[in-house]
Amino acid sequence: MKVDIYQAKDTFKGIFMPLSYLQDKGIDIDISQYNKVYSCNVDDDFSAEDIFRKFNLDIPDDFTGHSLSVSDVFIIDDNYDVAYYCDRFGFKEISNFFDTNYYKEVNEEQKDTLVQNGFDNYVNKDNSYIFKFRTSDKDKVNFLIQPQKNIHK
Protein backbone atom coordinates (compact mmCIF):
# COMPACT_ATOMS: atom_id res chain seq x y z
CA MET A 1 0.00 0.00 0.00
CA LYS A 2 1.22 3.50 -0.80
CA VAL A 3 1.68 6.26 1.79
CA ASP A 4 2.22 9.94 0.99
CA ILE A 5 3.56 12.35 3.63
CA TYR A 6 2.73 16.07 3.46
CA GLN A 7 4.30 18.75 5.61
CA ALA A 8 3.07 22.31 6.02
CA LYS A 9 4.71 25.12 4.12
CA ASP A 10 6.45 27.72 6.30
CA THR A 11 3.78 30.24 5.28
CA PHE A 12 0.90 28.14 6.65
CA LYS A 13 -0.64 29.91 9.65
CA GLY A 14 -1.41 26.58 11.31
CA ILE A 15 2.01 25.00 11.13
CA PHE A 16 2.70 22.85 14.23
CA MET A 17 -0.73 23.68 15.67
CA PRO A 18 -3.32 21.16 16.87
CA LEU A 19 -6.47 20.69 14.84
CA SER A 20 -8.66 22.26 17.54
CA TYR A 21 -6.67 25.51 17.24
CA LEU A 22 -7.15 25.59 13.47
CA GLN A 23 -10.87 24.96 13.82
CA ASP A 24 -11.24 27.65 16.51
CA LYS A 25 -9.41 30.19 14.32
CA GLY A 26 -11.22 29.19 11.11
CA ILE A 27 -7.98 28.16 9.42
CA ASP A 28 -8.56 25.83 6.47
CA ILE A 29 -6.43 22.77 5.90
CA ASP A 30 -5.92 21.91 2.27
CA ILE A 31 -3.21 20.61 0.00
CA SER A 32 -2.29 24.09 -1.26
CA GLN A 33 -0.69 24.80 2.14
CA TYR A 34 1.45 21.65 2.11
CA ASN A 35 4.38 20.10 0.29
CA LYS A 36 4.49 16.41 -0.47
CA VAL A 37 7.79 15.39 1.10
CA TYR A 38 7.75 11.61 0.76
CA SER A 39 6.02 8.68 -0.84
CA CYS A 40 6.63 5.01 -0.16
CA ASN A 41 5.07 1.58 -0.11
CA VAL A 42 4.33 -0.16 3.19
CA ASP A 43 2.75 -3.46 4.15
CA ASP A 44 -1.02 -3.63 3.71
CA ASP A 45 -1.59 -4.02 7.44
CA PHE A 46 0.20 -0.75 8.34
CA SER A 47 -1.92 1.48 10.57
CA ALA A 48 -1.73 5.22 11.21
CA GLU A 49 0.21 4.47 14.39
CA ASP A 50 2.68 2.31 12.43
CA ILE A 51 3.26 5.16 9.98
CA PHE A 52 3.84 7.62 12.82
CA ARG A 53 6.28 5.19 14.46
CA LYS A 54 8.12 4.57 11.17
CA PHE A 55 8.65 8.27 10.49
CA ASN A 56 9.75 9.08 14.04
CA LEU A 57 11.74 6.07 15.19
CA ASP A 58 12.80 4.23 12.05
CA ILE A 59 13.15 7.10 9.58
CA PRO A 60 14.09 5.95 6.06
CA ASP A 61 17.47 7.18 4.82
CA ASP A 62 15.92 8.95 1.83
CA PHE A 63 13.29 10.81 3.88
CA THR A 64 14.13 14.53 3.73
CA GLY A 65 11.30 15.97 5.83
CA HIS A 66 11.29 16.43 9.58
CA SER A 67 9.99 13.61 11.79
CA LEU A 68 6.18 13.49 11.80
CA SER A 69 4.86 16.29 13.96
CA VAL A 70 1.66 18.12 14.77
CA SER A 71 0.11 19.57 11.58
CA ASP A 72 1.68 17.00 9.25
CA VAL A 73 -0.71 15.05 7.04
CA PHE A 74 -0.43 11.62 5.50
CA ILE A 75 -2.53 9.68 3.04
CA ILE A 76 -2.92 5.94 2.94
CA ASP A 77 -3.55 4.86 -0.66
CA ASP A 78 -6.48 2.61 0.20
CA ASN A 79 -8.37 5.62 1.63
CA TYR A 80 -7.19 8.39 -0.68
CA ASP A 81 -10.36 10.36 0.05
CA VAL A 82 -9.29 10.63 3.70
CA ALA A 83 -6.17 12.31 5.01
CA TYR A 84 -4.81 11.87 8.53
CA TYR A 85 -3.86 15.01 10.44
CA CYS A 86 -1.13 14.47 13.03
CA ASP A 87 -2.65 16.03 16.11
CA ARG A 88 -1.37 16.67 19.60
CA PHE A 89 -2.47 13.17 20.60
CA GLY A 90 -3.07 10.70 17.80
CA PHE A 91 -4.57 11.40 14.39
CA LYS A 92 -7.72 12.99 13.10
CA GLU A 93 -9.30 12.16 9.77
CA ILE A 94 -9.82 15.17 7.52
CA SER A 95 -11.92 14.56 4.45
CA ASN A 96 -11.43 17.85 2.59
CA PHE A 97 -7.63 17.93 2.34
CA PHE A 98 -7.68 17.84 -1.45
CA ASP A 99 -10.32 20.55 -1.73
CA THR A 100 -8.76 23.88 -2.50
CA ASN A 101 -10.18 27.32 -2.04
CA TYR A 102 -12.28 28.93 -4.71
CA TYR A 103 -12.95 32.67 -4.70
CA LYS A 104 -15.90 34.29 -6.42
CA GLU A 105 -16.73 37.97 -6.69
CA VAL A 106 -20.47 38.64 -6.66
CA ASN A 107 -22.89 41.55 -6.52
CA GLU A 108 -25.33 42.43 -3.70
CA GLU A 109 -28.20 40.32 -5.01
CA GLN A 110 -25.96 37.28 -5.54
CA LYS A 111 -24.50 37.78 -2.05
CA ASP A 112 -27.99 37.66 -0.53
CA THR A 113 -28.76 34.44 -2.41
CA LEU A 114 -25.55 32.80 -1.22
CA VAL A 115 -26.04 33.86 2.40
CA GLN A 116 -29.62 32.51 2.32
CA ASN A 117 -28.14 29.18 1.19
CA GLY A 118 -25.64 28.95 4.02
CA PHE A 119 -22.54 30.52 2.46
CA ASP A 120 -21.33 33.34 4.68
CA ASN A 121 -17.57 33.45 4.28
CA TYR A 122 -17.13 36.70 2.36
CA VAL A 123 -15.53 40.13 2.51
CA ASN A 124 -16.98 43.40 1.23
CA LYS A 125 -14.75 45.08 -1.33
CA ASP A 126 -15.68 48.25 -3.20
CA ASN A 127 -19.42 47.55 -3.50
CA SER A 128 -18.88 43.92 -4.41
CA TYR A 129 -18.41 40.80 -2.30
CA ILE A 130 -15.70 38.19 -2.48
CA PHE A 131 -16.76 34.77 -1.22
CA LYS A 132 -14.41 31.99 -0.27
CA PHE A 133 -15.56 28.43 -0.96
CA ARG A 134 -14.16 24.97 -1.27
CA THR A 135 -13.67 23.85 -4.85
CA SER A 136 -16.20 21.10 -4.18
CA ASP A 137 -18.87 23.83 -3.75
CA LYS A 138 -18.09 25.52 -7.07
CA ASP A 139 -20.93 23.96 -9.10
CA LYS A 140 -23.50 24.66 -6.39
CA VAL A 141 -22.34 28.27 -6.04
CA ASN A 142 -22.45 28.88 -9.79
CA PHE A 143 -25.93 27.36 -9.97
CA LEU A 144 -27.18 29.63 -7.18
CA ILE A 145 -25.87 32.88 -8.66
CA GLN A 146 -26.69 32.35 -12.32
CA PRO A 147 -29.60 34.58 -13.36
CA GLN A 148 -32.72 32.50 -13.85
CA LYS A 149 -33.89 32.62 -17.46
CA ASN A 150 -37.50 33.44 -18.08
CA ILE A 151 -38.96 30.50 -19.96
CA HIS A 152 -42.44 31.95 -20.49
CA LYS A 153 -43.58 32.11 -24.10
PDB file of C-alpha atoms in Angstrom:
ATOM      1  CA  MET A   1       0.000   0.000   0.000  1.00  0.00           C
ATOM      2  CA  LYS A   2       1.222   3.504  -0.805  1.00  0.00           C
ATOM      3  CA  VAL A   3       1.681   6.258   1.788  1.00  0.00           C
ATOM      4  CA  ASP A   4       2.223   9.944   0.993  1.00  0.00           C
ATOM      5  CA  ILE A   5       3.557  12.347   3.625  1.00  0.00           C
ATOM      6  CA  TYR A   6       2.733  16.070   3.456  1.00  0.00           C
ATOM      7  CA  GLN A   7       4.302  18.748   5.608  1.00  0.00           C
ATOM      8  CA  ALA A   8       3.068  22.308   6.017  1.00  0.00           C
ATOM      9  CA  LYS A   9       4.711  25.124   4.123  1.00  0.00           C
ATOM     10  CA  ASP A  10       6.452  27.717   6.296  1.00  0.00           C
ATOM     11  CA  THR A  11       3.780  30.238   5.284  1.00  0.00           C
ATOM     12  CA  PHE A  12       0.899  28.135   6.647  1.00  0.00           C
ATOM     13  CA  LYS A  13      -0.639  29.909   9.653  1.00  0.00           C
ATOM     14  CA  GLY A  14      -1.410  26.577  11.305  1.00  0.00           C
ATOM     15  CA  ILE A  15       2.015  24.995  11.132  1.00  0.00           C
ATOM     16  CA  PHE A  16       2.704  22.846  14.230  1.00  0.00           C
ATOM     17  CA  MET A  17      -0.728  23.683  15.671  1.00  0.00           C
ATOM     18  CA  PRO A  18      -3.316  21.158  16.872  1.00  0.00           C
ATOM     19  CA  LEU A  19      -6.468  20.687  14.837  1.00  0.00           C
ATOM     20  CA  SER A  20      -8.658  22.258  17.536  1.00  0.00           C
ATOM     21  CA  TYR A  21      -6.667  25.509  17.244  1.00  0.00           C
ATOM     22  CA  LEU A  22      -7.147  25.592  13.468  1.00  0.00           C
ATOM     23  CA  GLN A  23     -10.869  24.959  13.817  1.00  0.00           C
ATOM     24  CA  ASP A  24     -11.237  27.648  16.506  1.00  0.00           C
ATOM     25  CA  LYS A  25      -9.408  30.188  14.320  1.00  0.00           C
ATOM     26  CA  GLY A  26     -11.223  29.192  11.108  1.00  0.00           C
ATOM     27  CA  ILE A  27      -7.983  28.163   9.417  1.00  0.00           C
ATOM     28  CA  ASP A  28      -8.555  25.828   6.472  1.00  0.00           C
ATOM     29  CA  ILE A  29      -6.427  22.768   5.896  1.00  0.00           C
ATOM     30  CA  ASP A  30      -5.919  21.906   2.271  1.00  0.00           C
ATOM     31  CA  ILE A  31      -3.209  20.610   0.004  1.00  0.00           C
ATOM     32  CA  SER A  32      -2.289  24.095  -1.261  1.00  0.00           C
ATOM     33  CA  GLN A  33      -0.687  24.802   2.140  1.00  0.00           C
ATOM     34  CA  TYR A  34       1.450  21.650   2.109  1.00  0.00           C
ATOM     35  CA  ASN A  35       4.380  20.102   0.287  1.00  0.00           C
ATOM     36  CA  LYS A  36       4.492  16.412  -0.466  1.00  0.00           C
ATOM     37  CA  VAL A  37       7.795  15.389   1.103  1.00  0.00           C
ATOM     38  CA  TYR A  38       7.751  11.608   0.762  1.00  0.00           C
ATOM     39  CA  SER A  39       6.015   8.684  -0.837  1.00  0.00           C
ATOM     40  CA  CYS A  40       6.629   5.013  -0.163  1.00  0.00           C
ATOM     41  CA  ASN A  41       5.067   1.585  -0.107  1.00  0.00           C
ATOM     42  CA  VAL A  42       4.325  -0.157   3.190  1.00  0.00           C
ATOM     43  CA  ASP A  43       2.750  -3.459   4.154  1.00  0.00           C
ATOM     44  CA  ASP A  44      -1.017  -3.627   3.708  1.00  0.00           C
ATOM     45  CA  ASP A  45      -1.590  -4.019   7.439  1.00  0.00           C
ATOM     46  CA  PHE A  46       0.195  -0.745   8.336  1.00  0.00           C
ATOM     47  CA  SER A  47      -1.924   1.484  10.573  1.00  0.00           C
ATOM     48  CA  ALA A  48      -1.733   5.217  11.207  1.00  0.00           C
ATOM     49  CA  GLU A  49       0.213   4.468  14.386  1.00  0.00           C
ATOM     50  CA  ASP A  50       2.683   2.313  12.426  1.00  0.00           C
ATOM     51  CA  ILE A  51       3.264   5.164   9.979  1.00  0.00           C
ATOM     52  CA  PHE A  52       3.837   7.620  12.816  1.00  0.00           C
ATOM     53  CA  ARG A  53       6.280   5.192  14.464  1.00  0.00           C
ATOM     54  CA  LYS A  54       8.117   4.570  11.171  1.00  0.00           C
ATOM     55  CA  PHE A  55       8.650   8.272  10.487  1.00  0.00           C
ATOM     56  CA  ASN A  56       9.746   9.079  14.036  1.00  0.00           C
ATOM     57  CA  LEU A  57      11.744   6.066  15.187  1.00  0.00           C
ATOM     58  CA  ASP A  58      12.800   4.227  12.045  1.00  0.00           C
ATOM     59  CA  ILE A  59      13.153   7.103   9.578  1.00  0.00           C
ATOM     60  CA  PRO A  60      14.090   5.946   6.065  1.00  0.00           C
ATOM     61  CA  ASP A  61      17.475   7.178   4.821  1.00  0.00           C
ATOM     62  CA  ASP A  62      15.921   8.947   1.825  1.00  0.00           C
ATOM     63  CA  PHE A  63      13.286  10.811   3.875  1.00  0.00           C
ATOM     64  CA  THR A  64      14.131  14.535   3.731  1.00  0.00           C
ATOM     65  CA  GLY A  65      11.296  15.973   5.833  1.00  0.00           C
ATOM     66  CA  HIS A  66      11.286  16.434   9.582  1.00  0.00           C
ATOM     67  CA  SER A  67       9.994  13.613  11.786  1.00  0.00           C
ATOM     68  CA  LEU A  68       6.184  13.487  11.797  1.00  0.00           C
ATOM     69  CA  SER A  69       4.862  16.288  13.965  1.00  0.00           C
ATOM     70  CA  VAL A  70       1.662  18.125  14.772  1.00  0.00           C
ATOM     71  CA  SER A  71       0.107  19.572  11.580  1.00  0.00           C
ATOM     72  CA  ASP A  72       1.681  17.000   9.253  1.00  0.00           C
ATOM     73  CA  VAL A  73      -0.709  15.053   7.042  1.00  0.00           C
ATOM     74  CA  PHE A  74      -0.431  11.618   5.505  1.00  0.00           C
ATOM     75  CA  ILE A  75      -2.533   9.682   3.041  1.00  0.00           C
ATOM     76  CA  ILE A  76      -2.918   5.941   2.937  1.00  0.00           C
ATOM     77  CA  ASP A  77      -3.549   4.862  -0.656  1.00  0.00           C
ATOM     78  CA  ASP A  78      -6.483   2.615   0.200  1.00  0.00           C
ATOM     79  CA  ASN A  79      -8.367   5.620   1.627  1.00  0.00           C
ATOM     80  CA  TYR A  80      -7.195   8.393  -0.678  1.00  0.00           C
ATOM     81  CA  ASP A  81     -10.359  10.356   0.047  1.00  0.00           C
ATOM     82  CA  VAL A  82      -9.287  10.633   3.703  1.00  0.00           C
ATOM     83  CA  ALA A  83      -6.171  12.310   5.009  1.00  0.00           C
ATOM     84  CA  TYR A  84      -4.814  11.870   8.527  1.00  0.00           C
ATOM     85  CA  TYR A  85      -3.857  15.005  10.435  1.00  0.00           C
ATOM     86  CA  CYS A  86      -1.131  14.472  13.033  1.00  0.00           C
ATOM     87  CA  ASP A  87      -2.647  16.033  16.108  1.00  0.00           C
ATOM     88  CA  ARG A  88      -1.365  16.672  19.599  1.00  0.00           C
ATOM     89  CA  PHE A  89      -2.467  13.167  20.602  1.00  0.00           C
ATOM     90  CA  GLY A  90      -3.065  10.699  17.801  1.00  0.00           C
ATOM     91  CA  PHE A  91      -4.566  11.404  14.389  1.00  0.00           C
ATOM     92  CA  LYS A  92      -7.719  12.995  13.095  1.00  0.00           C
ATOM     93  CA  GLU A  93      -9.299  12.156   9.775  1.00  0.00           C
ATOM     94  CA  ILE A  94      -9.823  15.166   7.521  1.00  0.00           C
ATOM     95  CA  SER A  95     -11.916  14.561   4.451  1.00  0.00           C
ATOM     96  CA  ASN A  96     -11.427  17.852   2.593  1.00  0.00           C
ATOM     97  CA  PHE A  97      -7.630  17.931   2.339  1.00  0.00           C
ATOM     98  CA  PHE A  98      -7.683  17.836  -1.452  1.00  0.00           C
ATOM     99  CA  ASP A  99     -10.318  20.550  -1.728  1.00  0.00           C
ATOM    100  CA  THR A 100      -8.755  23.884  -2.496  1.00  0.00           C
ATOM    101  CA  ASN A 101     -10.182  27.320  -2.037  1.00  0.00           C
ATOM    102  CA  TYR A 102     -12.282  28.929  -4.712  1.00  0.00           C
ATOM    103  CA  TYR A 103     -12.947  32.668  -4.699  1.00  0.00           C
ATOM    104  CA  LYS A 104     -15.896  34.288  -6.416  1.00  0.00           C
ATOM    105  CA  GLU A 105     -16.725  37.966  -6.691  1.00  0.00           C
ATOM    106  CA  VAL A 106     -20.466  38.636  -6.658  1.00  0.00           C
ATOM    107  CA  ASN A 107     -22.889  41.555  -6.518  1.00  0.00           C
ATOM    108  CA  GLU A 108     -25.329  42.431  -3.701  1.00  0.00           C
ATOM    109  CA  GLU A 109     -28.204  40.316  -5.011  1.00  0.00           C
ATOM    110  CA  GLN A 110     -25.961  37.283  -5.544  1.00  0.00           C
ATOM    111  CA  LYS A 111     -24.498  37.780  -2.055  1.00  0.00           C
ATOM    112  CA  ASP A 112     -27.987  37.663  -0.531  1.00  0.00           C
ATOM    113  CA  THR A 113     -28.758  34.441  -2.409  1.00  0.00           C
ATOM    114  CA  LEU A 114     -25.551  32.799  -1.222  1.00  0.00           C
ATOM    115  CA  VAL A 115     -26.044  33.865   2.400  1.00  0.00           C
ATOM    116  CA  GLN A 116     -29.617  32.510   2.319  1.00  0.00           C
ATOM    117  CA  ASN A 117     -28.141  29.179   1.185  1.00  0.00           C
ATOM    118  CA  GLY A 118     -25.635  28.948   4.019  1.00  0.00           C
ATOM    119  CA  PHE A 119     -22.538  30.525   2.457  1.00  0.00           C
ATOM    120  CA  ASP A 120     -21.332  33.340   4.680  1.00  0.00           C
ATOM    121  CA  ASN A 121     -17.567  33.450   4.276  1.00  0.00           C
ATOM    122  CA  TYR A 122     -17.126  36.705   2.365  1.00  0.00           C
ATOM    123  CA  VAL A 123     -15.532  40.128   2.510  1.00  0.00           C
ATOM    124  CA  ASN A 124     -16.981  43.401   1.233  1.00  0.00           C
ATOM    125  CA  LYS A 125     -14.748  45.077  -1.328  1.00  0.00           C
ATOM    126  CA  ASP A 126     -15.676  48.248  -3.198  1.00  0.00           C
ATOM    127  CA  ASN A 127     -19.422  47.553  -3.503  1.00  0.00           C
ATOM    128  CA  SER A 128     -18.884  43.922  -4.406  1.00  0.00           C
ATOM    129  CA  TYR A 129     -18.413  40.805  -2.301  1.00  0.00           C
ATOM    130  CA  ILE A 130     -15.696  38.193  -2.476  1.00  0.00           C
ATOM    131  CA  PHE A 131     -16.760  34.774  -1.216  1.00  0.00           C
ATOM    132  CA  LYS A 132     -14.408  31.987  -0.275  1.00  0.00           C
ATOM    133  CA  PHE A 133     -15.562  28.428  -0.961  1.00  0.00           C
ATOM    134  CA  ARG A 134     -14.156  24.972  -1.273  1.00  0.00           C
ATOM    135  CA  THR A 135     -13.665  23.848  -4.848  1.00  0.00           C
ATOM    136  CA  SER A 136     -16.198  21.096  -4.180  1.00  0.00           C
ATOM    137  CA  ASP A 137     -18.873  23.832  -3.746  1.00  0.00           C
ATOM    138  CA  LYS A 138     -18.091  25.525  -7.069  1.00  0.00           C
ATOM    139  CA  ASP A 139     -20.925  23.964  -9.096  1.00  0.00           C
ATOM    140  CA  LYS A 140     -23.504  24.662  -6.387  1.00  0.00           C
ATOM    141  CA  VAL A 141     -22.343  28.273  -6.043  1.00  0.00           C
ATOM    142  CA  ASN A 142     -22.447  28.878  -9.790  1.00  0.00           C
ATOM    143  CA  PHE A 143     -25.927  27.361  -9.968  1.00  0.00           C
ATOM    144  CA  LEU A 144     -27.181  29.629  -7.182  1.00  0.00           C
ATOM    145  CA  ILE A 145     -25.874  32.878  -8.657  1.00  0.00           C
ATOM    146  CA  GLN A 146     -26.689  32.354 -12.320  1.00  0.00           C
ATOM    147  CA  PRO A 147     -29.598  34.579 -13.364  1.00  0.00           C
ATOM    148  CA  GLN A 148     -32.721  32.500 -13.853  1.00  0.00           C
ATOM    149  CA  LYS A 149     -33.888  32.616 -17.458  1.00  0.00           C
ATOM    150  CA  ASN A 150     -37.502  33.445 -18.076  1.00  0.00           C
ATOM    151  CA  ILE A 151     -38.956  30.498 -19.964  1.00  0.00           C
ATOM    152  CA  HIS A 152     -42.438  31.949 -20.492  1.00  0.00           C
ATOM    153  CA  LYS A 153     -43.579  32.105 -24.100  1.00  0.00           C
TER     154      LYS A 153
END
